[in-house]
Amino acid sequence: MSTETSNLKNNDASFNDDDEIDLVELFKTLWENKKTIIATALLFAITAGVISFMLPKQYKSTASFFITESDKPSSSLMGYAAMLGVSTPGNIESLIKNVLDSYSIKVNIAEKYHQDFNDAIKEYKASAPSPITPAHINDFIIYTQLKLDKNFSFLVNKNNLFELNYISQDKIQSKTILEHYLNNIIKYNESLELSAEKNIITIVDPPRLPLKKFKPNIKLNIIIGGIFGGFLSVIFVFIRSSLFRK
C-alpha cells in the first residue's frame, strides 16, 4: 500500500514538473519572438487604421416621440392602416410600428428624392434591360440610394417612446430623412376624423444634424486590428516552435 502511495506522489510531482517546464517554455518562446509578435500587431493595427481612414464616413441622426394614447384603434384608425396596406393593428403603438415599416411611407419619401438622384436614375434607366416604370425608380431610390430597409431603424421602450435612427454618408440627408418620416406620420395623423385621436404622437427630440461621424471608429478599429494581429502572431509562433521541436 505504501509503495502505491509513493508511486502516486512521484507521478503527481512529475506532472507538476512537466507543467512548470511547459509554462517556462511557453514564456521563453514568446519572449524570444517578441519582436515578431509586436511587429505583426503593429502591422495589423496600421492596416486597420489606413482602411478605416479610407472608408466613407457615415453619420447618424436620431429623433424621438412618444404616443399619447395607446388604446384600441377606432374604425378611423383601422381605415388608416388599410390605406397604408399594413396589417390590422391591435393598438395605436402597433399601428405606428406598422406605419414606420410600411412600403407606403418609403415610397412617399423616395418620391421626394427623384430630383436629387436624377443622374443616378438616368444611369439606372440606361443599364436596365427592360422598360423602367415609376415603381422601379422608387424601388431603386429606396433600396439602392437611400437604403431605407437597412439604414433606417427604430426602437420602442416600455413607455411607448419611439427612437428613430437613420445612417447616411450625407449629414444633411441623415437629418432630412427622419424629418420626412415624422412629417408623414403627422400628416396621416392630421387626416383622422375623430378629434380625440388628433394628437397621437408628441415629438420629444426633433431630428438633429450629426456633429461627428458615426462610422468608421478609427481608434476602435486600430485597437481591434492590433489585438487580432498579436493573437495571430502568437498562434503562429507556437505552431512554428512545436514543428521545429519535432
CSV table of N, CA and C in Angstrom, one decimal, residues 1-108:
chain,number,residue,atom,x,y,z
A,1,MET,N,0.8,-1.2,0.0
A,1,MET,CA,0.0,0.0,0.0
A,1,MET,C,0.9,1.2,0.0
A,2,SER,N,1.9,1.3,0.9
A,2,SER,CA,2.8,2.4,0.9
A,2,SER,C,3.6,2.6,-0.4
A,3,THR,N,3.9,1.5,-1.1
A,3,THR,CA,4.6,1.6,-2.3
A,3,THR,C,3.7,2.3,-3.4
A,4,GLU,N,2.4,1.9,-3.4
A,4,GLU,CA,1.5,2.5,-4.4
A,4,GLU,C,1.3,4.0,-4.1
A,5,THR,N,1.2,4.4,-2.8
A,5,THR,CA,1.1,5.8,-2.4
A,5,THR,C,2.3,6.6,-2.9
A,6,SER,N,3.4,6.0,-2.7
A,6,SER,CA,4.7,6.6,-3.1
A,6,SER,C,4.8,6.8,-4.6
A,7,ASN,N,4.3,5.8,-5.3
A,7,ASN,CA,4.3,5.9,-6.8
A,7,ASN,C,3.4,7.1,-7.3
A,8,LEU,N,2.2,7.1,-6.6
A,8,LEU,CA,1.3,8.2,-7.0
A,8,LEU,C,1.8,9.6,-6.7
A,9,LYS,N,2.5,9.8,-5.6
A,9,LYS,CA,3.1,11.0,-5.2
A,9,LYS,C,4.2,11.4,-6.2
A,10,ASN,N,5.0,10.4,-6.6
A,10,ASN,CA,6.0,10.6,-7.6
A,10,ASN,C,5.5,11.0,-9.0
A,11,ASN,N,4.3,10.4,-9.4
A,11,ASN,CA,3.7,10.7,-10.6
A,11,ASN,C,3.1,12.1,-10.6
A,12,ASP,N,2.5,12.5,-9.5
A,12,ASP,CA,2.0,13.9,-9.3
A,12,ASP,C,3.1,14.9,-9.4
A,13,ALA,N,4.2,14.6,-8.8
A,13,ALA,CA,5.4,15.5,-8.8
A,13,ALA,C,5.9,15.7,-10.2
A,14,SER,N,6.0,14.6,-10.9
A,14,SER,CA,6.5,14.6,-12.3
A,14,SER,C,5.6,15.4,-13.2
A,15,PHE,N,4.2,15.3,-13.0
A,15,PHE,CA,3.2,16.1,-13.7
A,15,PHE,C,3.4,17.5,-13.5
A,16,ASN,N,3.6,17.9,-12.2
A,16,ASN,CA,3.8,19.3,-11.8
A,16,ASN,C,5.0,19.9,-12.5
A,17,ASP,N,6.1,19.0,-12.4
A,17,ASP,CA,7.4,19.5,-13.0
A,17,ASP,C,7.2,19.7,-14.5
A,18,ASP,N,6.4,18.8,-15.2
A,18,ASP,CA,6.2,19.0,-16.6
A,18,ASP,C,5.4,20.2,-16.9
A,19,ASP,N,4.4,20.5,-16.1
A,19,ASP,CA,3.6,21.7,-16.3
A,19,ASP,C,4.4,23.0,-16.2
A,20,GLU,N,5.3,22.9,-15.1
A,20,GLU,CA,6.2,24.1,-14.9
A,20,GLU,C,7.1,24.3,-16.1
A,21,ILE,N,7.6,23.2,-16.6
A,21,ILE,CA,8.6,23.2,-17.7
A,21,ILE,C,7.8,23.8,-18.9
A,22,ASP,N,6.6,23.3,-19.2
A,22,ASP,CA,5.8,23.7,-20.3
A,22,ASP,C,5.6,25.2,-20.3
A,23,LEU,N,5.2,25.7,-19.1
A,23,LEU,CA,4.9,27.2,-18.9
A,23,LEU,C,6.2,28.0,-19.1
A,24,VAL,N,7.3,27.5,-18.6
A,24,VAL,CA,8.5,28.2,-18.8
A,24,VAL,C,8.9,28.2,-20.3
A,25,GLU,N,8.7,27.1,-21.0
A,25,GLU,CA,9.0,27.0,-22.4
A,25,GLU,C,8.1,28.0,-23.2
A,26,LEU,N,6.8,28.1,-22.8
A,26,LEU,CA,5.9,29.0,-23.5
A,26,LEU,C,6.3,30.4,-23.4
A,27,PHE,N,6.6,30.8,-22.1
A,27,PHE,CA,7.0,32.2,-21.9
A,27,PHE,C,8.4,32.5,-22.6
A,28,LYS,N,9.2,31.5,-22.6
A,28,LYS,CA,10.5,31.6,-23.3
A,28,LYS,C,10.3,31.8,-24.8
A,29,THR,N,9.4,31.0,-25.3
A,29,THR,CA,9.1,31.1,-26.8
A,29,THR,C,8.6,32.5,-27.1
A,30,LEU,N,7.6,33.0,-26.3
A,30,LEU,CA,7.0,34.3,-26.5
A,30,LEU,C,8.1,35.4,-26.4
A,31,TRP,N,8.9,35.3,-25.4
A,31,TRP,CA,10.0,36.3,-25.2
A,31,TRP,C,11.0,36.3,-26.4
A,32,GLU,N,11.3,35.2,-26.9
A,32,GLU,CA,12.3,35.1,-28.0
A,32,GLU,C,11.7,35.7,-29.3
A,33,ASN,N,10.4,35.6,-29.4
A,33,ASN,CA,9.7,36.0,-30.6
A,33,ASN,C,8.9,37.3,-30.4
A,34,LYS,N,9.3,38.1,-29.4
A,34,LYS,CA,8.5,39.3,-29.0
A,34,LYS,C,8.6,40.3,-30.2
A,35,LYS,N,9.7,40.4,-30.8
A,35,LYS,CA,9.8,41.4,-31.9
A,35,LYS,C,8.8,41.0,-33.1
A,36,THR,N,8.7,39.7,-33.4
A,36,THR,CA,7.8,39.3,-34.4
A,36,THR,C,6.3,39.6,-34.0
A,37,ILE,N,6.0,39.3,-32.8
A,37,ILE,CA,4.6,39.5,-32.3
A,37,ILE,C,4.3,41.0,-32.3
A,38,ILE,N,5.2,41.8,-31.8
A,38,ILE,CA,4.9,43.3,-31.8
A,38,ILE,C,4.8,43.8,-33.2
A,39,ALA,N,5.7,43.4,-34.1
A,39,ALA,CA,5.7,43.9,-35.4
A,39,ALA,C,4.4,43.5,-36.2
A,40,THR,N,4.0,42.3,-35.9
A,40,THR,CA,2.8,41.8,-36.6
A,40,THR,C,1.6,42.6,-36.1
A,41,ALA,N,1.5,42.8,-34.7
A,41,ALA,CA,0.4,43.6,-34.1
A,41,ALA,C,0.4,45.0,-34.7
A,42,LEU,N,1.6,45.6,-34.8
A,42,LEU,CA,1.6,47.0,-35.3
A,42,LEU,C,1.2,47.0,-36.8
A,43,LEU,N,1.6,46.0,-37.5
A,43,LEU,CA,1.2,46.0,-39.0
A,43,LEU,C,-0.3,45.9,-39.1
A,44,PHE,N,-0.9,45.0,-38.4
A,44,PHE,CA,-2.4,44.9,-38.4
A,44,PHE,C,-3.1,46.1,-38.0
A,45,ALA,N,-2.5,46.8,-36.9
A,45,ALA,CA,-3.1,48.0,-36.4
A,45,ALA,C,-3.1,49.1,-37.4
A,46,ILE,N,-1.9,49.3,-38.0
A,46,ILE,CA,-1.7,50.3,-39.1
A,46,ILE,C,-2.6,50.0,-40.3
A,47,THR,N,-2.7,48.8,-40.7
A,47,THR,CA,-3.5,48.4,-41.8
A,47,THR,C,-5.0,48.7,-41.5
A,48,ALA,N,-5.4,48.4,-40.3
A,48,ALA,CA,-6.8,48.7,-39.9
A,48,ALA,C,-7.1,50.1,-39.9
A,49,GLY,N,-6.1,50.9,-39.4
A,49,GLY,CA,-6.2,52.4,-39.4
A,49,GLY,C,-6.3,53.0,-40.8
A,50,VAL,N,-5.5,52.5,-41.7
A,50,VAL,CA,-5.5,53.0,-43.1
A,50,VAL,C,-6.8,52.7,-43.8
A,51,ILE,N,-7.2,51.4,-43.6
A,51,ILE,CA,-8.5,51.0,-44.2
A,51,ILE,C,-9.7,51.9,-43.7
A,52,SER,N,-9.7,52.0,-42.4
A,52,SER,CA,-10.8,52.8,-41.7
A,52,SER,C,-10.8,54.2,-42.2
A,53,PHE,N,-9.6,54.8,-42.4
A,53,PHE,CA,-9.4,56.2,-42.8
A,53,PHE,C,-10.0,56.3,-44.2
A,54,MET,N,-9.8,55.3,-45.1
A,54,MET,CA,-10.2,55.4,-46.5
A,54,MET,C,-11.7,55.1,-46.6
A,55,LEU,N,-12.3,54.4,-45.7
A,55,LEU,CA,-13.7,54.1,-45.8
A,55,LEU,C,-14.6,55.4,-45.7
A,56,PRO,N,-15.7,55.4,-46.4
A,56,PRO,CA,-16.5,56.6,-46.4
A,56,PRO,C,-17.1,56.9,-45.0
A,57,LYS,N,-17.2,58.1,-44.6
A,57,LYS,CA,-17.7,58.5,-43.3
A,57,LYS,C,-19.2,58.3,-43.3
A,58,GLN,N,-19.8,57.8,-42.2
A,58,GLN,CA,-21.2,57.7,-42.1
A,58,GLN,C,-21.7,58.5,-40.9
A,59,TYR,N,-22.8,59.1,-41.0
A,59,TYR,CA,-23.4,60.0,-40.0
A,59,TYR,C,-24.8,59.4,-39.6
A,60,LYS,N,-25.0,59.6,-38.3
A,60,LYS,CA,-26.3,59.0,-37.7
A,60,LYS,C,-27.1,60.1,-37.1
A,61,SER,N,-28.3,60.3,-37.5
A,61,SER,CA,-29.2,61.3,-36.9
A,61,SER,C,-30.3,60.5,-36.1
A,62,THR,N,-30.8,61.1,-35.0
A,62,THR,CA,-31.8,60.5,-34.2
A,62,THR,C,-32.9,61.4,-34.0
A,63,ALA,N,-34.1,60.9,-33.7
A,63,ALA,CA,-35.2,61.6,-33.3
A,63,ALA,C,-36.1,60.7,-32.4
A,64,SER,N,-36.9,61.3,-31.6
A,64,SER,CA,-37.8,60.5,-30.7
A,64,SER,C,-39.2,61.2,-30.5
A,65,PHE,N,-40.2,60.4,-30.3
A,65,PHE,CA,-41.5,60.8,-30.0
A,65,PHE,C,-42.2,59.8,-29.1
A,66,PHE,N,-43.2,60.2,-28.4
A,66,PHE,CA,-44.0,59.2,-27.7
A,66,PHE,C,-45.5,59.3,-28.0
A,67,ILE,N,-46.1,58.2,-27.8
A,67,ILE,CA,-47.6,58.0,-28.1
A,67,ILE,C,-48.4,58.5,-26.9
A,68,THR,N,-49.3,59.4,-27.1
A,68,THR,CA,-50.1,59.9,-26.0
A,68,THR,C,-51.3,59.0,-25.7
A,69,GLU,N,-51.6,58.2,-26.6
A,69,GLU,CA,-52.7,57.3,-26.4
A,69,GLU,C,-52.3,55.9,-26.9
A,70,SER,N,-52.7,54.8,-26.3
A,70,SER,CA,-52.4,53.5,-26.8
A,70,SER,C,-53.6,52.6,-26.6
A,71,ASP,N,-54.8,53.1,-26.7
A,71,ASP,CA,-56.0,52.3,-26.7
A,71,ASP,C,-56.2,51.5,-28.0
A,72,LYS,N,-57.2,50.8,-28.0
A,72,LYS,CA,-57.6,50.0,-29.2
A,72,LYS,C,-58.0,51.0,-30.3
A,73,PRO,N,-57.5,50.8,-31.5
A,73,PRO,CA,-57.8,51.7,-32.6
A,73,PRO,C,-59.2,51.7,-32.9
A,74,SER,N,-59.7,52.9,-33.3
A,74,SER,CA,-61.1,53.1,-33.8
A,74,SER,C,-61.2,52.6,-35.2
A,75,SER,N,-62.4,52.7,-35.7
A,75,SER,CA,-62.7,52.3,-37.1
A,75,SER,C,-61.9,53.3,-38.1
A,76,SER,N,-61.7,54.6,-37.6
A,76,SER,CA,-61.0,55.5,-38.4
A,76,SER,C,-59.5,55.1,-38.5
A,77,LEU,N,-58.9,54.7,-37.4
A,77,LEU,CA,-57.6,54.2,-37.4
A,77,LEU,C,-57.4,52.9,-38.2
A,78,MET,N,-58.4,52.1,-38.2
A,78,MET,CA,-58.4,50.8,-38.9
A,78,MET,C,-58.3,51.1,-40.4
A,79,GLY,N,-59.1,52.1,-40.8
A,79,GLY,CA,-59.1,52.5,-42.2
A,79,GLY,C,-57.8,53.1,-42.6
A,80,TYR,N,-57.2,53.8,-41.7
A,80,TYR,CA,-55.9,54.4,-41.9
A,80,TYR,C,-54.9,53.3,-42.2
A,81,ALA,N,-54.9,52.2,-41.4
A,81,ALA,CA,-54.0,51.1,-41.6
A,81,ALA,C,-54.2,50.5,-43.0
A,82,ALA,N,-55.5,50.3,-43.3
A,82,ALA,CA,-55.8,49.7,-44.6
A,82,ALA,C,-55.3,50.6,-45.8
A,83,MET,N,-55.4,51.9,-45.6
A,83,MET,CA,-54.9,52.8,-46.6
A,83,MET,C,-53.4,52.6,-46.9
A,84,LEU,N,-52.7,52.3,-45.8
A,84,LEU,CA,-51.2,52.2,-45.9
A,84,LEU,C,-50.8,50.8,-46.4
A,85,GLY,N,-51.8,49.9,-46.4
A,85,GLY,CA,-51.5,48.5,-46.8
A,85,GLY,C,-50.8,47.7,-45.7
A,86,VAL,N,-51.0,48.0,-44.4
A,86,VAL,CA,-50.3,47.3,-43.3
A,86,VAL,C,-51.3,46.4,-42.6
A,87,SER,N,-50.8,45.5,-41.8
A,87,SER,CA,-51.6,44.6,-41.1
A,87,SER,C,-52.5,45.3,-40.1
A,88,THR,N,-53.6,44.7,-39.7
A,88,THR,CA,-54.5,45.3,-38.8
A,88,THR,C,-53.9,45.4,-37.4
A,89,PRO,N,-53.8,46.6,-36.8
A,89,PRO,CA,-53.1,46.8,-35.6
A,89,PRO,C,-54.0,46.5,-34.4
A,90,GLY,N,-53.3,46.0,-33.3
A,90,GLY,CA,-54.0,45.7,-32.1
A,90,GLY,C,-54.2,46.9,-31.2
A,91,ASN,N,-53.3,47.9,-31.3
A,91,ASN,CA,-53.4,49.2,-30.6
A,91,ASN,C,-52.7,50.2,-31.4
A,92,ILE,N,-52.7,51.5,-30.9
A,92,ILE,CA,-52.1,52.6,-31.7
A,92,ILE,C,-50.6,52.4,-31.8
A,93,GLU,N,-49.9,51.9,-30.8
A,93,GLU,CA,-48.5,51.6,-30.8
A,93,GLU,C,-48.2,50.7,-32.0
A,94,SER,N,-48.9,49.6,-32.1
A,94,SER,CA,-48.7,48.6,-33.2
A,94,SER,C,-48.9,49.3,-34.6
A,95,LEU,N,-49.9,50.2,-34.6
A,95,LEU,CA,-50.2,50.9,-35.8
A,95,LEU,C,-49.0,51.8,-36.3
A,96,ILE,N,-48.4,52.5,-35.3
A,96,ILE,CA,-47.3,53.4,-35.6
A,96,ILE,C,-46.1,52.5,-36.1
A,97,LYS,N,-45.9,51.4,-35.5
A,97,LYS,CA,-44.8,50.5,-35.9
A,97,LYS,C,-45.1,50.0,-37.3
A,98,ASN,N,-46.3,49.7,-37.6
A,98,ASN,CA,-46.6,49.2,-39.0
A,98,ASN,C,-46.4,50.3,-40.0
A,99,VAL,N,-46.8,51.6,-39.6
A,99,VAL,CA,-46.6,52.7,-40.5
A,99,VAL,C,-45.1,52.9,-40.8
A,100,LEU,N,-44.2,52.9,-39.8
A,100,LEU,CA,-42.8,53.1,-39.9
A,100,LEU,C,-42.2,52.0,-40.8
A,101,ASP,N,-42.8,50.8,-40.7
A,101,ASP,CA,-42.2,49.6,-41.5
A,101,ASP,C,-42.9,49.5,-42.9
A,102,SER,N,-43.9,50.3,-43.2
A,102,SER,CA,-44.7,50.2,-44.4
A,102,SER,C,-43.9,50.6,-45.6
A,103,TYR,N,-44.3,49.9,-46.7
A,103,TYR,CA,-43.7,50.3,-48.0
A,103,TYR,C,-44.3,51.7,-48.5
A,104,SER,N,-45.5,52.0,-48.1
A,104,SER,CA,-46.1,53.2,-48.5
A,104,SER,C,-45.3,54.4,-48.0
A,105,ILE,N,-44.9,54.4,-46.8
A,105,ILE,CA,-44.1,55.6,-46.3
A,105,ILE,C,-42.7,55.7,-47.0
A,106,LYS,N,-42.2,54.5,-47.3
A,106,LYS,CA,-40.9,54.5,-48.1
A,106,LYS,C,-41.1,55.2,-49.4
A,107,VAL,N,-42.2,54.8,-50.1
A,107,VAL,CA,-42.5,55.4,-51.4
A,107,VAL,C,-42.7,56.9,-51.3
A,108,ASN,N,-43.4,57.4,-50.3
A,108,ASN,CA,-43.6,58.8,-50.1
A,108,ASN,C,-42.3,59.6,-50.0
